[in-house]
Coordinates of C-alpha atoms in Angstrom, one line a residue:
M1 CA 24.3 23.2 32.7
L2 CA 24.7 19.3 32.6
L3 CA 21.9 16.7 33.2
C4 CA 23.5 13.4 34.9
H5 CA 22.7 10.1 35.7
R6 CA 18.9 9.5 37.5
L7 CA 17.9 12.8 36.6
H8 CA 14.3 12.8 35.0
I9 CA 11.7 14.8 32.5
L10 CA 8.6 15.0 32.7
A11 CA 6.9 14.0 29.1
V12 CA 3.6 16.4 28.4
I13 CA 2.9 14.2 25.9
L14 CA -0.3 11.1 25.5
G15 CA 1.5 8.2 26.5
W16 CA 5.4 9.1 27.2
A17 CA 6.7 8.3 30.6
L18 CA 9.4 9.6 33.3
L19 CA 12.2 8.9 31.2
P20 CA 16.1 8.9 32.5
I21 CA 18.8 10.8 30.0
Q22 CA 22.5 10.1 30.9
C23 CA 24.5 13.0 31.0
L24 CA 22.6 15.7 28.4
T25 CA 23.5 19.5 27.9
I26 CA 21.3 21.6 27.8
P27 CA 22.6 24.4 24.8
P28 CA 21.8 28.1 25.4
P29 CA 18.7 29.2 24.9
Q30 CA 18.9 30.9 21.3
Q31 CA 21.0 27.4 20.3
A32 CA 17.6 25.4 21.2
R33 CA 15.4 28.2 19.4
G34 CA 18.5 27.3 16.2
L35 CA 16.8 23.3 16.4
L36 CA 14.0 24.3 13.4
H37 CA 12.5 22.8 11.1
R38 CA 12.9 23.3 7.1
R39 CA 9.4 24.3 6.4
D40 CA 7.5 25.8 3.4
D41 CA 4.2 26.2 4.6
R42 CA 2.8 27.5 1.3
A43 CA -0.5 26.0 0.5
P44 CA -0.8 21.6 -0.3
D45 CA -1.7 20.9 -4.0
P46 CA -4.2 17.9 -4.5
I47 CA -3.3 14.9 -4.3
D48 CA -2.6 13.2 -7.8
P49 CA -5.4 10.2 -8.2
K50 CA -3.7 8.4 -9.2
I51 CA -0.5 8.0 -6.3
F52 CA -4.1 8.4 -4.8
D53 CA -4.4 5.1 -5.7
A54 CA -1.2 3.8 -5.3
I55 CA -1.9 4.7 -1.6
L56 CA -4.7 2.8 -0.9
H57 CA -3.3 -0.4 -2.2
Y58 CA -0.4 -0.2 -0.6
A59 CA -2.2 0.7 2.4
T60 CA -3.6 -3.0 1.9
Y61 CA -0.2 -4.3 2.9
A62 CA -0.4 -2.3 6.2
G63 CA -3.9 -3.9 7.4
T64 CA -3.3 -6.9 7.0
Y65 CA -1.9 -8.4 9.9
L66 CA -1.0 -7.9 14.2
S67 CA 2.2 -9.8 14.2
A68 CA 4.0 -11.9 12.0
P69 CA 3.5 -14.6 10.3
C70 CA 0.2 -13.1 8.7
K71 CA -2.2 -15.7 7.9
Q72 CA -5.0 -13.6 5.6
P73 CA -2.5 -11.5 2.9
P74 CA -4.7 -9.7 0.8
L75 CA -5.1 -9.0 -2.5
G76 CA -4.2 -12.6 -3.7
A77 CA -0.2 -11.6 -2.0
A78 CA 1.6 -14.6 -0.5
V79 CA 4.2 -14.7 2.4
V80 CA 7.1 -15.7 1.6
A81 CA 9.2 -15.3 4.3
F82 CA 9.0 -13.0 8.2
T83 CA 11.6 -12.7 10.7
Q84 CA 10.7 -11.8 14.5
N85 CA 12.6 -11.2 17.2
D86 CA 11.3 -11.9 20.7
T87 CA 13.6 -9.9 22.4
T88 CA 13.0 -6.1 20.8
A89 CA 9.2 -7.9 19.2
T90 CA 9.6 -6.5 16.2
Q91 CA 8.4 -8.2 13.5
Q92 CA 7.9 -7.7 9.1
T93 CA 6.6 -10.1 7.0
I94 CA 7.3 -10.3 3.5
F95 CA 4.8 -10.4 0.7
R96 CA 4.8 -11.7 -2.8
H97 CA 2.7 -10.2 -5.5
S98 CA 2.3 -12.6 -8.6
D99 CA -0.3 -10.3 -10.2
D100 CA 0.7 -6.9 -9.4
R101 CA 4.6 -7.7 -9.7
E102 CA 5.7 -6.7 -6.9
V103 CA 7.4 -7.6 -3.3
V104 CA 6.7 -6.1 -0.7
L105 CA 8.1 -5.3 2.7
A106 CA 5.4 -4.4 5.7
F107 CA 6.6 -3.0 8.9
P108 CA 3.5 -3.6 11.5
G109 CA 3.5 -1.1 15.2
T110 CA 3.4 -0.6 18.3
A111 CA 0.6 -3.3 20.1
N112 CA 2.7 -4.9 23.2
P113 CA 4.8 -3.0 26.1
T114 CA 7.9 -4.1 24.9
D115 CA 7.2 -1.3 21.5
I116 CA 6.6 1.0 23.9
G117 CA 9.3 0.5 25.4
T118 CA 11.5 0.9 22.0
D119 CA 8.7 4.0 21.2
L120 CA 10.1 5.9 24.7
N121 CA 14.1 5.6 24.6
F122 CA 14.4 8.5 22.1
P123 CA 17.8 10.0 22.9
H124 CA 20.4 10.0 19.3
T125 CA 22.1 8.0 18.5
P126 CA 24.7 8.0 15.7
H127 CA 23.9 6.1 11.8
P128 CA 26.3 5.7 9.1
A129 CA 24.7 7.5 6.6
C130 CA 25.3 10.8 7.1
D131 CA 28.3 13.0 8.7
G132 CA 25.7 14.4 12.0
C133 CA 22.9 11.9 10.9
N134 CA 21.5 10.7 14.7
V135 CA 18.4 9.4 14.8
H136 CA 16.3 7.1 17.6
Q137 CA 17.4 5.1 19.7
G138 CA 14.9 2.6 20.5
V139 CA 13.7 2.1 16.6
Y140 CA 17.0 1.7 15.3
E141 CA 17.5 -1.1 18.2
G142 CA 14.4 -2.3 17.0
W143 CA 15.2 -2.3 13.0
L144 CA 19.0 -3.8 13.6
S145 CA 17.3 -6.6 15.8
V146 CA 16.0 -7.9 12.1
A147 CA 18.2 -6.0 9.8
G148 CA 20.5 -9.1 8.9
Q149 CA 17.2 -11.9 8.1
T150 CA 15.9 -9.4 6.5
M151 CA 17.6 -7.9 4.5
A152 CA 18.9 -11.7 3.7
Q153 CA 15.1 -12.9 3.0
V154 CA 14.4 -9.6 1.1
K155 CA 17.8 -10.8 -1.5
T156 CA 16.4 -14.0 -1.9
A157 CA 12.4 -13.1 -3.2
M158 CA 14.0 -10.0 -5.6
Q159 CA 16.5 -13.1 -6.7
E160 CA 13.5 -14.8 -7.0
T161 CA 12.2 -12.5 -9.3
P162 CA 14.2 -9.9 -10.4
D163 CA 12.0 -7.9 -12.8
F164 CA 9.4 -7.5 -10.3
K165 CA 8.9 -3.7 -8.0
F166 CA 10.1 -3.5 -4.2
I167 CA 7.7 -1.5 -1.4
I168 CA 8.9 -1.4 1.7
I169 CA 5.3 -0.4 3.7
G170 CA 4.8 1.1 7.3
H171 CA 2.2 0.9 10.3
R172 CA -0.3 -1.9 11.4
L173 CA -3.7 -1.4 10.5
V174 CA -6.9 -3.0 10.9
R175 CA -9.8 -3.2 9.2
T176 CA -13.4 -2.8 9.9
D177 CA -16.5 -2.7 7.6
S178 CA -16.3 1.1 7.8
L179 CA -13.0 2.6 8.5
T180 CA -9.1 1.5 8.9
I181 CA -8.1 1.2 12.6
G182 CA -4.1 2.0 12.7
G183 CA -2.3 0.7 16.9
G184 CA -0.6 3.1 19.0
G185 CA 2.0 4.8 18.1
S186 CA 3.3 4.4 14.4
L187 CA 6.6 2.9 15.1
G188 CA 6.5 1.1 12.1
G189 CA 6.4 3.9 10.2
G190 CA 9.8 4.1 11.6
L191 CA 11.2 1.0 11.2
A192 CA 10.3 1.5 7.6
N193 CA 12.3 4.3 7.2
L194 CA 15.3 2.8 9.1
A195 CA 15.4 0.2 6.9
Y196 CA 14.8 2.0 3.0
V197 CA 18.4 3.3 3.9
D198 CA 19.8 0.9 5.3
M199 CA 19.5 -1.0 1.9
Q200 CA 20.0 1.8 -0.3
R201 CA 23.5 1.8 1.4
A202 CA 24.0 -1.4 1.1
G203 CA 23.0 -0.9 -2.7
M204 CA 19.7 -3.3 -2.5
K205 CA 17.0 -2.2 -5.1
V206 CA 13.9 -0.5 -3.1
D207 CA 11.4 1.0 -6.0
L208 CA 9.1 3.0 -3.2
V209 CA 8.7 3.3 0.7
V210 CA 5.3 4.3 1.4
S211 CA 4.4 5.2 5.6
F212 CA 1.9 6.1 7.8
G213 CA 1.5 8.1 11.1
E214 CA 5.6 7.9 10.7
L215 CA 6.1 8.9 13.8
A216 CA 10.1 11.5 13.5
V217 CA 13.1 8.3 13.2
G218 CA 16.1 12.1 13.2
N219 CA 17.6 14.9 13.1
Q220 CA 18.0 17.4 10.6
Q221 CA 21.3 16.1 9.1
Y222 CA 18.9 12.7 9.2
A223 CA 15.1 14.2 7.4
D224 CA 18.1 16.1 4.8
H225 CA 19.6 12.8 3.9
V226 CA 16.2 10.6 3.7
D227 CA 15.0 13.3 1.3
K228 CA 18.2 13.2 -1.1
I229 CA 18.5 9.2 -1.3
A230 CA 15.0 9.4 -1.6
G231 CA 14.9 12.1 -4.6
A232 CA 12.3 14.1 -3.3
S233 CA 12.5 17.9 -2.7
D234 CA 9.0 21.0 -3.9
D235 CA 9.7 19.7 -6.9
N236 CA 9.7 15.9 -7.0
I237 CA 7.9 14.0 -5.0
G238 CA 10.8 11.7 -4.5
M239 CA 9.6 7.7 -3.7
F240 CA 9.3 7.5 -0.3
W241 CA 6.1 9.0 0.3
R242 CA 5.1 10.1 4.8
V243 CA 0.7 9.5 4.8
T244 CA -0.3 11.2 7.4
H245 CA -4.2 11.9 9.6
S246 CA -5.6 14.9 9.6
N247 CA -4.4 15.9 13.0
D248 CA -2.7 12.7 14.0
G249 CA -0.2 14.3 17.0
V250 CA 2.3 11.0 16.5
P251 CA 4.0 12.2 13.0
L252 CA 5.2 15.6 15.9
L253 CA 6.4 12.9 18.0
P254 CA 9.3 12.8 20.0
P255 CA 8.2 16.2 20.6
N256 CA 10.6 18.8 19.7
A257 CA 9.3 21.1 23.1
L258 CA 11.3 18.5 24.8
T259 CA 14.3 17.4 22.9
S260 CA 15.0 20.6 22.2
I261 CA 15.5 22.0 25.4
I262 CA 18.1 18.9 25.8
G263 CA 19.7 19.7 22.1
Q264 CA 18.1 16.4 20.4
D265 CA 16.3 17.6 17.1
F266 CA 14.2 15.3 15.2
I267 CA 12.5 16.3 11.9
Q268 CA 10.4 14.8 9.7
H269 CA 11.6 14.2 5.7
R270 CA 9.3 14.6 3.2
T271 CA 6.9 13.8 1.4
E272 CA 3.4 14.6 2.9
F273 CA 0.7 13.3 1.6
W274 CA -1.4 14.8 4.8
A275 CA -5.5 13.5 4.8
Q276 CA -8.3 15.4 5.7
D277 CA -11.7 14.4 6.9
G278 CA -14.5 16.3 4.8
P279 CA -15.8 19.5 5.9
D280 CA -18.9 17.3 8.1
G281 CA -17.3 14.5 9.8
E282 CA -17.0 12.1 6.1
T283 CA -13.8 10.0 6.2
A284 CA -10.9 11.0 3.9
N285 CA -11.3 10.7 -0.1
A286 CA -9.1 12.1 -2.6
S287 CA -10.7 15.2 -3.0
T288 CA -9.8 16.3 0.5
T289 CA -5.3 14.8 0.7
F290 CA -3.2 17.0 -0.6
R291 CA 0.7 16.9 -1.5
C292 CA 2.8 19.2 1.1
Y293 CA 5.8 21.1 1.0
G294 CA 8.4 20.8 2.8
Q295 CA 9.7 19.2 5.5
M296 CA 7.1 19.6 8.8
S297 CA 4.5 22.3 6.9
Q298 CA 2.8 23.5 9.1
A299 CA -0.1 24.1 6.0
C300 CA -0.5 20.0 6.6
N301 CA -0.5 17.8 9.6
T302 CA 2.6 19.7 11.8
G303 CA 0.0 22.1 11.8
Q304 CA -3.3 21.2 13.7
G305 CA -2.1 20.8 16.9
G306 CA -2.1 17.3 16.9
I307 CA -1.2 15.6 20.7
G308 CA 0.3 12.1 20.9
I309 CA -1.7 8.9 20.1
N310 CA -5.0 10.7 19.2
P311 CA -8.5 9.5 17.8
A312 CA -6.7 11.0 14.4
H313 CA -3.5 8.8 14.2
V314 CA -6.0 5.7 15.9
F315 CA -8.7 5.7 12.7
Y316 CA -7.2 6.7 9.6
P317 CA -9.5 7.2 6.6
Y318 CA -9.0 4.7 4.0
T319 CA -11.9 2.6 3.4
V320 CA -12.3 1.3 -0.1
F321 CA -10.1 -1.8 1.5
N322 CA -10.6 -5.4 -0.2
Q323 CA -9.3 -8.0 2.0
T324 CA -9.5 -11.9 2.8

């Protein structure tokens, strides 16, 4: 069956709207049912305390600004460059921390109506990373709007300090006295994902990627490609850490219940680190944060029944930031 021109599909997820879909073929039911993620539902393991500490450290960069450039860099870091595309509202900031010997590229998340339009523009578009790779059109267009300038800025920053590590961070987190508040929609995580893949394709050095509440960026082939280049498997955590919280619904967007109907699956990549809240509602900590297996484990965030931009997405649990 073919859906053409101005047919509108009602998205049943909070924050999704009526979206025009152009000429999409609906697969037969057995094919739609075959659009399943590769998951491993074994019980997650306790997180390595060193990894938990690193997540806290990099979350500090994710929590520093609402718009580029950052006016209060964290931990004594300095802003060395920033980019903002006014048409797509896509932005990033590049930090250098001399004591930590790191250059950090940070993408904020959804923060304005243009960003919301980017999030909603989810039909597949091809990505040259691999045969069959398809990605979220809106996020990809957002990344491409700043890609050239961003990659040039990163190259310059790393040439000045070639022995520093290069880290990519995605999401917007805002520090309060008691907890961390995340912005609606995890556009920053998706931008970090696409930046990593294109930088890897360009032969650029990337030491680690950390995303918080990242939406699903691409299809099964793309998720498998990300796992491959990141060295992520059930035996190795790799160099791309996808942090989720409780029943945050945003990592399940775009909703496969909708996209499978039109034959466009969105699958998350490894490696997931899932933060639960404590049994009495206390903030998640190292003892309640776990290393998950598979790409979208039902034993972790995927199986918690979260829908859209819910409290678990708005309130990420890390509280030990030391911002200035």
